[in-house]
Amino acid sequence: MRTDARVVIVGGGVAGCSIAYHLARLGWTDVLVVEQHELTDGTTWHSAGFVGQLRSTISQTRMIMYSSGLYAELADRTGLDPGWRGVGGVRLATTPERVEELLRQASSATTYGLELELLSPTSLADRLPMLEVADVRLAGWLPGDGYLRPAQLTGALAAGARALGVTFATGTAVTGIEVVDGRVRGVHTSQGRVATEIVVNAAGAAAGHIGGLAGVPIPVVPIKHQYVVSSPLPLSDVPALPTVRDPDHIVYFRGSDDPDTPDGLLIGGYIRTPSVCWPESGPPLASPRALFPPELDLFAESWAAGQHRVPSLRTASIARVVNGAEAFTPDGEFLLGETAVRGFWVAAGFCVHGLAAAGGVGKVLAEWIVDGQPEYDVSHMDIRRFGPHAASRSWATAKALDAYSRYYDVVYPHTEWTAGRPLRRSAVWPRTGEAALGEKAGWERVNWFAPRPDDPAATRPAGWAGRTWSPAIAAECRATAEAAGLFDQSSFAKLDVRGADAAKFLQWMCANDIDRPVGGVAYTQLLNARAGIEADLTVTRLAEDHFRVVTSTASGVRDAAWLRRHAPDEVRIDDVTGAYGCLCLWGPAAREIVAPLVDGELDARFMRASRVTLGPVPVLAQRVTFVGEFGWELYASTEYMLTLWDLLVETGTPHGMRPAGYRAIESMRLEKGYRVWGSDITPETTPDEAGLSFAVRNDKDFLGSEALRAATPERRLRCLVMDDPSQVCLGTEPVRVKGKPVGRVTSGGYGHRVEASIAYAYLPTTVNEGERVEVGIFGDWQQATVTQDPLYDPKNTRIRG
C-alpha cells in the first residue's frame, strides 16, 4: 500500500476511474484510487447503462456528448471494448403535453448541435414494428443515443489510467479522512495511512458516509431503483433494439445482450412511491454487489406499461430482477466540486444517469482540480449551491424522494414543488397572505400577490409561458411604474468582507472599481482567469475596512467560497444573510412614501448608501434598482423587518404603492436589459460579450483582466423583440439568421411596461440591430427583431428620479 499520493480518489466505480484517467491525461499521474471491494462493485455494476444525450441543460448535454466521443479514444488507447452500443434512442409522446415537451426538446437539440428526428406514429411503426403505436402521438429519434456495459466501460477507463501511471488499491476500505486546520492532510485506510492534500469522494451511494469522515455533509440519498430482464422474446433483432423511453407510462426499455439473459428486454421505471435504501445508520454498500430483494408489486405499473408497448412481452416472464441503490440529490442534479474543507472534492449524486455522463464528469473534475475551473459551466451542479440546511438528512431525503418520483414528469418552467417546504422564511412571511409562493435555495419568496378585483384584464401568454401565470404580475408592474412597488428581497445573499486589506483584496477580485468613499456602491462582476463571469453582485463600502457584498439568493455559498479561496489570511468573510432583511421600494412615488418616516436626510444619489432611521427602524438605504425605477434597497436587522414592512405599507398605500413579487421583477429587469447570472451570464461568458463593459475598469489589474484584454468577442448578448407578443420565450430556444442556427435564448419573458415579448440571446457580432431573426418555439419559427437595449427608459431618467 502506498504511503502518499498527490490525489486519492475514494471509489472504484465509473466516476472514480474516469476522474483518474482524465487527471492522468492532464499530467497528474500520482493518483491512487481506493475501492473497498473490486472495481464497479458498489453501484456501477448494476447500472442499466442508458445513454441519452439530450438533457435539460447545455452543460450536462455537452458532458454526455463528450462521453460518447470518448469511447473510440478508449478503444484505441487500451485495446479494450468500452461496452458502447450505439443503437440510437427513441422517446415517445402519448399526450398533448408530452408532444409539447418533445417539440421543445427538438428545439433544444438544434441549439446543442444534436441530431433529433421527429417521427409520426406511422414512421415509428415502420422503423420498429415490434412496438404498439396506436396511442403514440409523436416520437423523437436520436441516432447518437445508445447504452453502455458498465463493467466494460469502467475496465477500459481503469486500464487507460493504469497505463498512464495511476495506482489502484482494491479490497481497501477508507476508515477516516484526516483534516487539519480546515484542509485535507491524509486518508486512513484498512491498509494504512496515505498522506495527501487532495481527496475526491466518488463513492456513489456511500458518498454521504465518506463525506462524514471529513466532517462534510453530502446531500446524497440512496434510493432503490428497480429494473427487470424478461425471458427471451421471439424477436431476432432485440439486441439491436434502440433504447426506448415512454415517460407518460414511467417505463424505459432496451434489448438485453447479457449472456445470462439473451434475447430479452431490460425494462425499468420510476415508481411514484420510492423508498430510501438504508433508513438505519451504518455505512452503505458494505457488501460487494449488494442488491435488495425484488419488490415486483411496486414494479407492476412499469411492467404493465412495457407489456402494452411491446405486445410480445405479454407472454413473457421476468427472468431477472435488479433492485439496487442509486444516489439521488435534493434537486436531481449532480454534486461536483470542492467542499468547504480545502482539498476535499466530491463527484457523486448521479441520479441514474451517471454512466452516461461518466466521461464528462471525469473531464470536468480533472480540469477543475488541475486548472482551477472546468471548460464547461457546471455551476448548477456545484455542491456549493446548497446551504447549511442540506446537512439535514430529513430535508435531503424528502427532496430527493420527490425528485425521483417526478423524474419522468413534464417539467414546466416556473413550476413550484412543495417537498421540504417551508424552510427559510423572511420576517415578513406573516404578510404574504394568499400570495403565490416560490422557493429558491430554501427561501420562501412571493411570485405574485393575490389579484385584486379591480385589476385590469391582462392577456395570458400562449403555451407554456401562460401555464404558471397571473394577471397580478401585470398589475404589480404597472403599480411600480406609476407609483411604487414594495418587494421583499430578504433572500439576497449578504457577505461581510472585513480587514485592513479588504479594499486591496476586493479591488483585485472585482472587475469594477470598489475603492470608493464610505457609502459608495459598485456594481461589478467577479471573473475567473479566463475572464468568465463567476459572480454578479454589488459591493458597498460601509467603513474603511468593511464592505458588504450582496449577491443572488442561490449564489451566496458559492460566491463566499470563491472569495475565501483567494482571500489572504488577514481578510475575513462572513455570511450575514440571515442577520439582515431587505425591502426594495421602487417607483416614482418612493421619495414621497419614505419622506414622513425619515429622521434626517435620505441620500438620493444613485449608487450611494446611507444609514438613516425610517420611523423607529435603523436602516441602510442603498440607491440601487433591479427594475429600472427610482428607489432604494432598504436593509435592516431581521427583528425590525416586519415593523418596516408595515410602516411602508401604511405610508405607501395612499400613494398607490403595491406589494409585488419576483415575477414582476423578472418582467421589468428584461425591459431594462439587466443580466441574470446563471442564464444570461455564466463562467463561460465575458463582460464584453455580455454587454457589461461599463462595469469594468480597464485602468486597473484584477483577476481575469489579462485574458479580458486579450479577448476579441465573436458574439454578444442581444435583445430580441418578438413580432407576436403572445409568443414568450422561456430559455434555450434556438435562434437562426437567414435559416442558419446562430445562437440560443438565454432568458425571455413579457415586458408589461413596453408591452412586448422580449428575449436575450448570444449572437455573432456580425448580426446588427434591426436585423430580422427567427426563434424556434415549440416547433414553429417565430419572427423577431434584434433591438437595442434597454427597451424601457434607455436614458435612465426614471432611475435618477
GROMACS .gro file of C-alpha atoms in nm, residues 440-629:
model
  190
  440LYS     CA    1  -3.517   2.949  -0.411
  441ALA     CA    2  -3.227   2.800  -0.216
  442GLY     CA    3  -3.476   2.702   0.055
  443TRP     CA    4  -3.622   3.054   0.083
  444GLU     CA    5  -3.995   3.110   0.051
  445ARG     CA    6  -4.048   3.404  -0.185
  446VAL     CA    7  -4.355   3.573  -0.329
  447ASN     CA    8  -4.401   3.518  -0.702
  448TRP     CA    9  -4.705   3.745  -0.701
  449PHE     CA   10  -4.964   3.864  -0.454
  450ALA     CA   11  -5.330   3.777  -0.494
  451PRO     CA   12  -5.501   3.963  -0.782
  452ARG     CA   13  -5.740   4.239  -0.687
  453PRO     CA   14  -6.098   4.256  -0.815
  454ASP     CA   15  -6.040   4.592  -0.987
  455ASP     CA   16  -5.718   4.488  -1.164
  456PRO     CA   17  -5.736   4.550  -1.539
  457ALA     CA   18  -5.751   4.244  -1.759
  458ALA     CA   19  -5.419   4.109  -1.884
  459THR     CA   20  -5.363   3.873  -2.175
  460ARG     CA   21  -5.230   3.534  -2.082
  461PRO     CA   22  -4.919   3.435  -2.287
  462ALA     CA   23  -4.959   3.143  -2.524
  463GLY     CA   24  -4.834   2.793  -2.447
  464TRP     CA   25  -4.615   2.700  -2.154
  465ALA     CA   26  -4.541   3.062  -2.066
  466GLY     CA   27  -4.905   3.102  -1.969
  467ARG     CA   28  -4.935   2.790  -1.754
  468THR     CA   29  -4.797   2.941  -1.433
  469TRP     CA   30  -4.914   3.298  -1.461
  470SER     CA   31  -5.141   3.560  -1.308
  471PRO     CA   32  -5.282   3.898  -1.419
  472ALA     CA   33  -5.144   4.024  -1.087
  473ILE     CA   34  -4.796   4.029  -1.245
  474ALA     CA   35  -4.902   4.298  -1.492
  475ALA     CA   36  -5.079   4.493  -1.217
  476GLU     CA   37  -4.768   4.488  -0.996
  477CYS     CA   38  -4.550   4.610  -1.284
  478ARG     CA   39  -4.799   4.888  -1.357
  479ALA     CA   40  -4.812   4.996  -0.993
  480THR     CA   41  -4.431   5.006  -0.975
  481ALA     CA   42  -4.411   5.224  -1.285
  482GLU     CA   43  -4.694   5.459  -1.185
  483ALA     CA   44  -4.649   5.480  -0.807
  484ALA     CA   45  -4.430   5.223  -0.630
  485GLY     CA   46  -4.383   4.854  -0.568
  486LEU     CA   47  -4.269   4.704  -0.238
  487PHE     CA   48  -4.060   4.389  -0.279
  488ASP     CA   49  -3.926   4.160  -0.006
  489GLN     CA   50  -3.579   4.055  -0.119
  490SER     CA   51  -3.453   3.938   0.218
  491SER     CA   52  -3.329   3.621   0.049
  492PHE     CA   53  -3.045   3.818  -0.112
  493ALA     CA   54  -2.718   3.659  -0.003
  494LYS     CA   55  -2.511   3.904   0.201
  495LEU     CA   56  -2.141   3.870   0.276
  496ASP     CA   57  -1.938   4.096   0.503
  497VAL     CA   58  -1.575   4.136   0.399
  498ARG     CA   59  -1.355   4.288   0.669
  499GLY     CA   60  -0.990   4.354   0.735
  500ALA     CA   61  -0.715   4.607   0.682
  501ASP     CA   62  -0.651   4.457   0.336
  502ALA     CA   63  -1.019   4.416   0.243
  503ALA     CA   64  -1.014   4.703  -0.008
  504LYS     CA   65  -0.697   4.579  -0.175
  505PHE     CA   66  -0.834   4.225  -0.191
  506LEU     CA   67  -1.170   4.325  -0.339
  507GLN     CA   68  -1.001   4.562  -0.582
  508TRP     CA   69  -0.817   4.258  -0.721
  509MET     CA   70  -1.123   4.032  -0.720
  510CYS     CA   71  -1.369   4.275  -0.877
  511ALA     CA   72  -1.363   4.395  -1.236
  512ASN     CA   73  -1.503   4.735  -1.135
  513ASP     CA   74  -1.351   4.993  -0.903
  514ILE     CA   75  -1.466   4.928  -0.547
  515ASP     CA   76  -1.213   5.153  -0.372
  516ARG     CA   77  -1.472   5.427  -0.327
  517PRO     CA   78  -1.555   5.652  -0.034
  518VAL     CA   79  -1.757   5.511   0.252
  519GLY     CA   80  -2.117   5.485   0.131
  520GLY     CA   81  -2.015   5.411  -0.228
  521VAL     CA   82  -2.188   5.124  -0.407
  522ALA     CA   83  -2.031   4.943  -0.703
  523TYR     CA   84  -2.198   4.705  -0.944
  524THR     CA   85  -1.936   4.455  -1.054
  525GLN     CA   86  -1.851   4.104  -1.165
  526LEU     CA   87  -1.600   3.856  -1.026
  527LEU     CA   88  -1.409   3.694  -1.312
  528ASN     CA   89  -1.206   3.378  -1.341
  529ALA     CA   90  -0.864   3.359  -1.504
  530ARG     CA   91  -1.029   3.311  -1.846
  531ALA     CA   92  -1.235   3.630  -1.791
  532GLY     CA   93  -1.553   3.429  -1.748
  533ILE     CA   94  -1.808   3.570  -1.504
  534GLU     CA   95  -1.804   3.379  -1.176
  535ALA     CA   96  -2.039   3.617  -0.993
  536ASP     CA   97  -2.254   3.926  -1.049
  537LEU     CA   98  -2.303   4.145  -0.743
  538THR     CA   99  -2.288   4.479  -0.569
  539VAL     CA  100  -2.021   4.590  -0.322
  540THR     CA  101  -2.096   4.863  -0.068
  541ARG     CA  102  -1.827   5.025   0.141
  542LEU     CA  103  -1.955   5.052   0.497
  543ALA     CA  104  -1.623   5.158   0.653
  544GLU     CA  105  -1.259   5.186   0.552
  545ASP     CA  106  -1.208   4.818   0.633
  546HIS     CA  107  -1.564   4.684   0.595
  547PHE     CA  108  -1.753   4.600   0.276
  548ARG     CA  109  -2.096   4.443   0.219
  549VAL     CA  110  -2.127   4.212  -0.082
  550VAL     CA  111  -2.481   4.141  -0.200
  551THR     CA  112  -2.535   3.862  -0.447
  552SER     CA  113  -2.821   3.643  -0.568
  553THR     CA  114  -3.013   3.412  -0.341
  554ALA     CA  115  -2.874   3.091  -0.488
  555SER     CA  116  -2.514   3.211  -0.519
  556GLY     CA  117  -2.422   3.304  -0.164
  557VAL     CA  118  -2.241   2.985  -0.060
  558ARG     CA  119  -2.063   2.958  -0.395
  559ASP     CA  120  -1.959   3.324  -0.408
  560ALA     CA  121  -1.836   3.316  -0.049
  561ALA     CA  122  -1.626   3.010  -0.132
  562TRP     CA  123  -1.481   3.183  -0.440
  563LEU     CA  124  -1.381   3.486  -0.233
  564ARG     CA  125  -1.239   3.277   0.054
  565ARG     CA  126  -1.037   3.069  -0.191
  566HIS     CA  127  -0.848   3.383  -0.298
  567ALA     CA  128  -0.854   3.584   0.026
  568PRO     CA  129  -0.540   3.643   0.235
  569ASP     CA  130  -0.546   3.532   0.597
  570GLU     CA  131  -0.596   3.892   0.712
  571VAL     CA  132  -0.933   3.923   0.534
  572ARG     CA  133  -1.242   3.774   0.697
  573ILE     CA  134  -1.555   3.683   0.501
  574ASP     CA  135  -1.877   3.620   0.692
  575ASP     CA  136  -2.215   3.516   0.557
  576VAL     CA  137  -2.467   3.750   0.724
  577THR     CA  138  -2.765   3.666   0.505
  578GLY     CA  139  -2.996   3.571   0.790
  579ALA     CA  140  -2.898   3.868   1.004
  580TYR     CA  141  -3.043   4.129   0.769
  581GLY     CA  142  -3.360   4.158   0.568
  582CYS     CA  143  -3.406   4.367   0.258
  583LEU     CA  144  -3.715   4.553   0.136
  584CYS     CA  145  -3.697   4.718  -0.203
  585LEU     CA  146  -3.911   5.026  -0.255
  586TRP     CA  147  -3.906   5.120  -0.622
  587GLY     CA  148  -4.119   5.364  -0.816
  588PRO     CA  149  -4.168   5.738  -0.881
  589ALA     CA  150  -4.353   5.783  -0.551
  590ALA     CA  151  -4.076   5.623  -0.341
  591ARG     CA  152  -3.941   5.958  -0.219
  592GLU     CA  153  -4.285   6.075  -0.103
  593ILE     CA  154  -4.351   5.743   0.069
  594VAL     CA  155  -4.038   5.750   0.284
  595ALA     CA  156  -4.034   6.126   0.347
  596PRO     CA  157  -4.263   6.124   0.654
  597LEU     CA  158  -4.065   5.836   0.807
  598VAL     CA  159  -3.712   5.974   0.773
  599ASP     CA  160  -3.520   6.116   1.066
  600GLY     CA  161  -3.265   6.332   0.890
  601GLU     CA  162  -3.198   6.339   0.517
  602LEU     CA  163  -3.212   6.030   0.297
  603ASP     CA  164  -2.934   6.029   0.037
  604ALA     CA  165  -3.099   6.005  -0.305
  605ARG     CA  166  -2.780   5.989  -0.513
  606PHE     CA  167  -2.765   5.682  -0.735
  607MET     CA  168  -2.526   5.405  -0.622
  608ARG     CA  169  -2.490   5.556  -0.276
  609ALA     CA  170  -2.573   5.408   0.062
  610SER     CA  171  -2.658   5.588   0.384
  611ARG     CA  172  -2.768   5.496   0.734
  612VAL     CA  173  -3.097   5.651   0.842
  613THR     CA  174  -3.398   5.568   1.055
  614LEU     CA  175  -3.736   5.512   0.896
  615GLY     CA  176  -3.976   5.565   1.182
  616PRO     CA  177  -3.810   5.373   1.467
  617VAL     CA  178  -3.621   5.135   1.236
  618PRO     CA  179  -3.245   5.179   1.172
  619VAL     CA  180  -3.188   5.118   0.801
  620LEU     CA  181  -2.907   5.103   0.548
  621ALA     CA  182  -3.064   5.258   0.239
  622GLN     CA  183  -2.895   5.184  -0.094
  623ARG     CA  184  -2.992   5.369  -0.411
  624VAL     CA  185  -2.986   5.060  -0.630
  625THR     CA  186  -3.257   4.921  -0.856
  626PHE     CA  187  -3.320   4.600  -1.048
  627VAL     CA  188  -3.642   4.718  -1.213
  628GLY     CA  189  -3.535   5.050  -1.365
  629GLU     CA  190  -3.733   5.277  -1.133
   0.00000   0.00000   0.00000
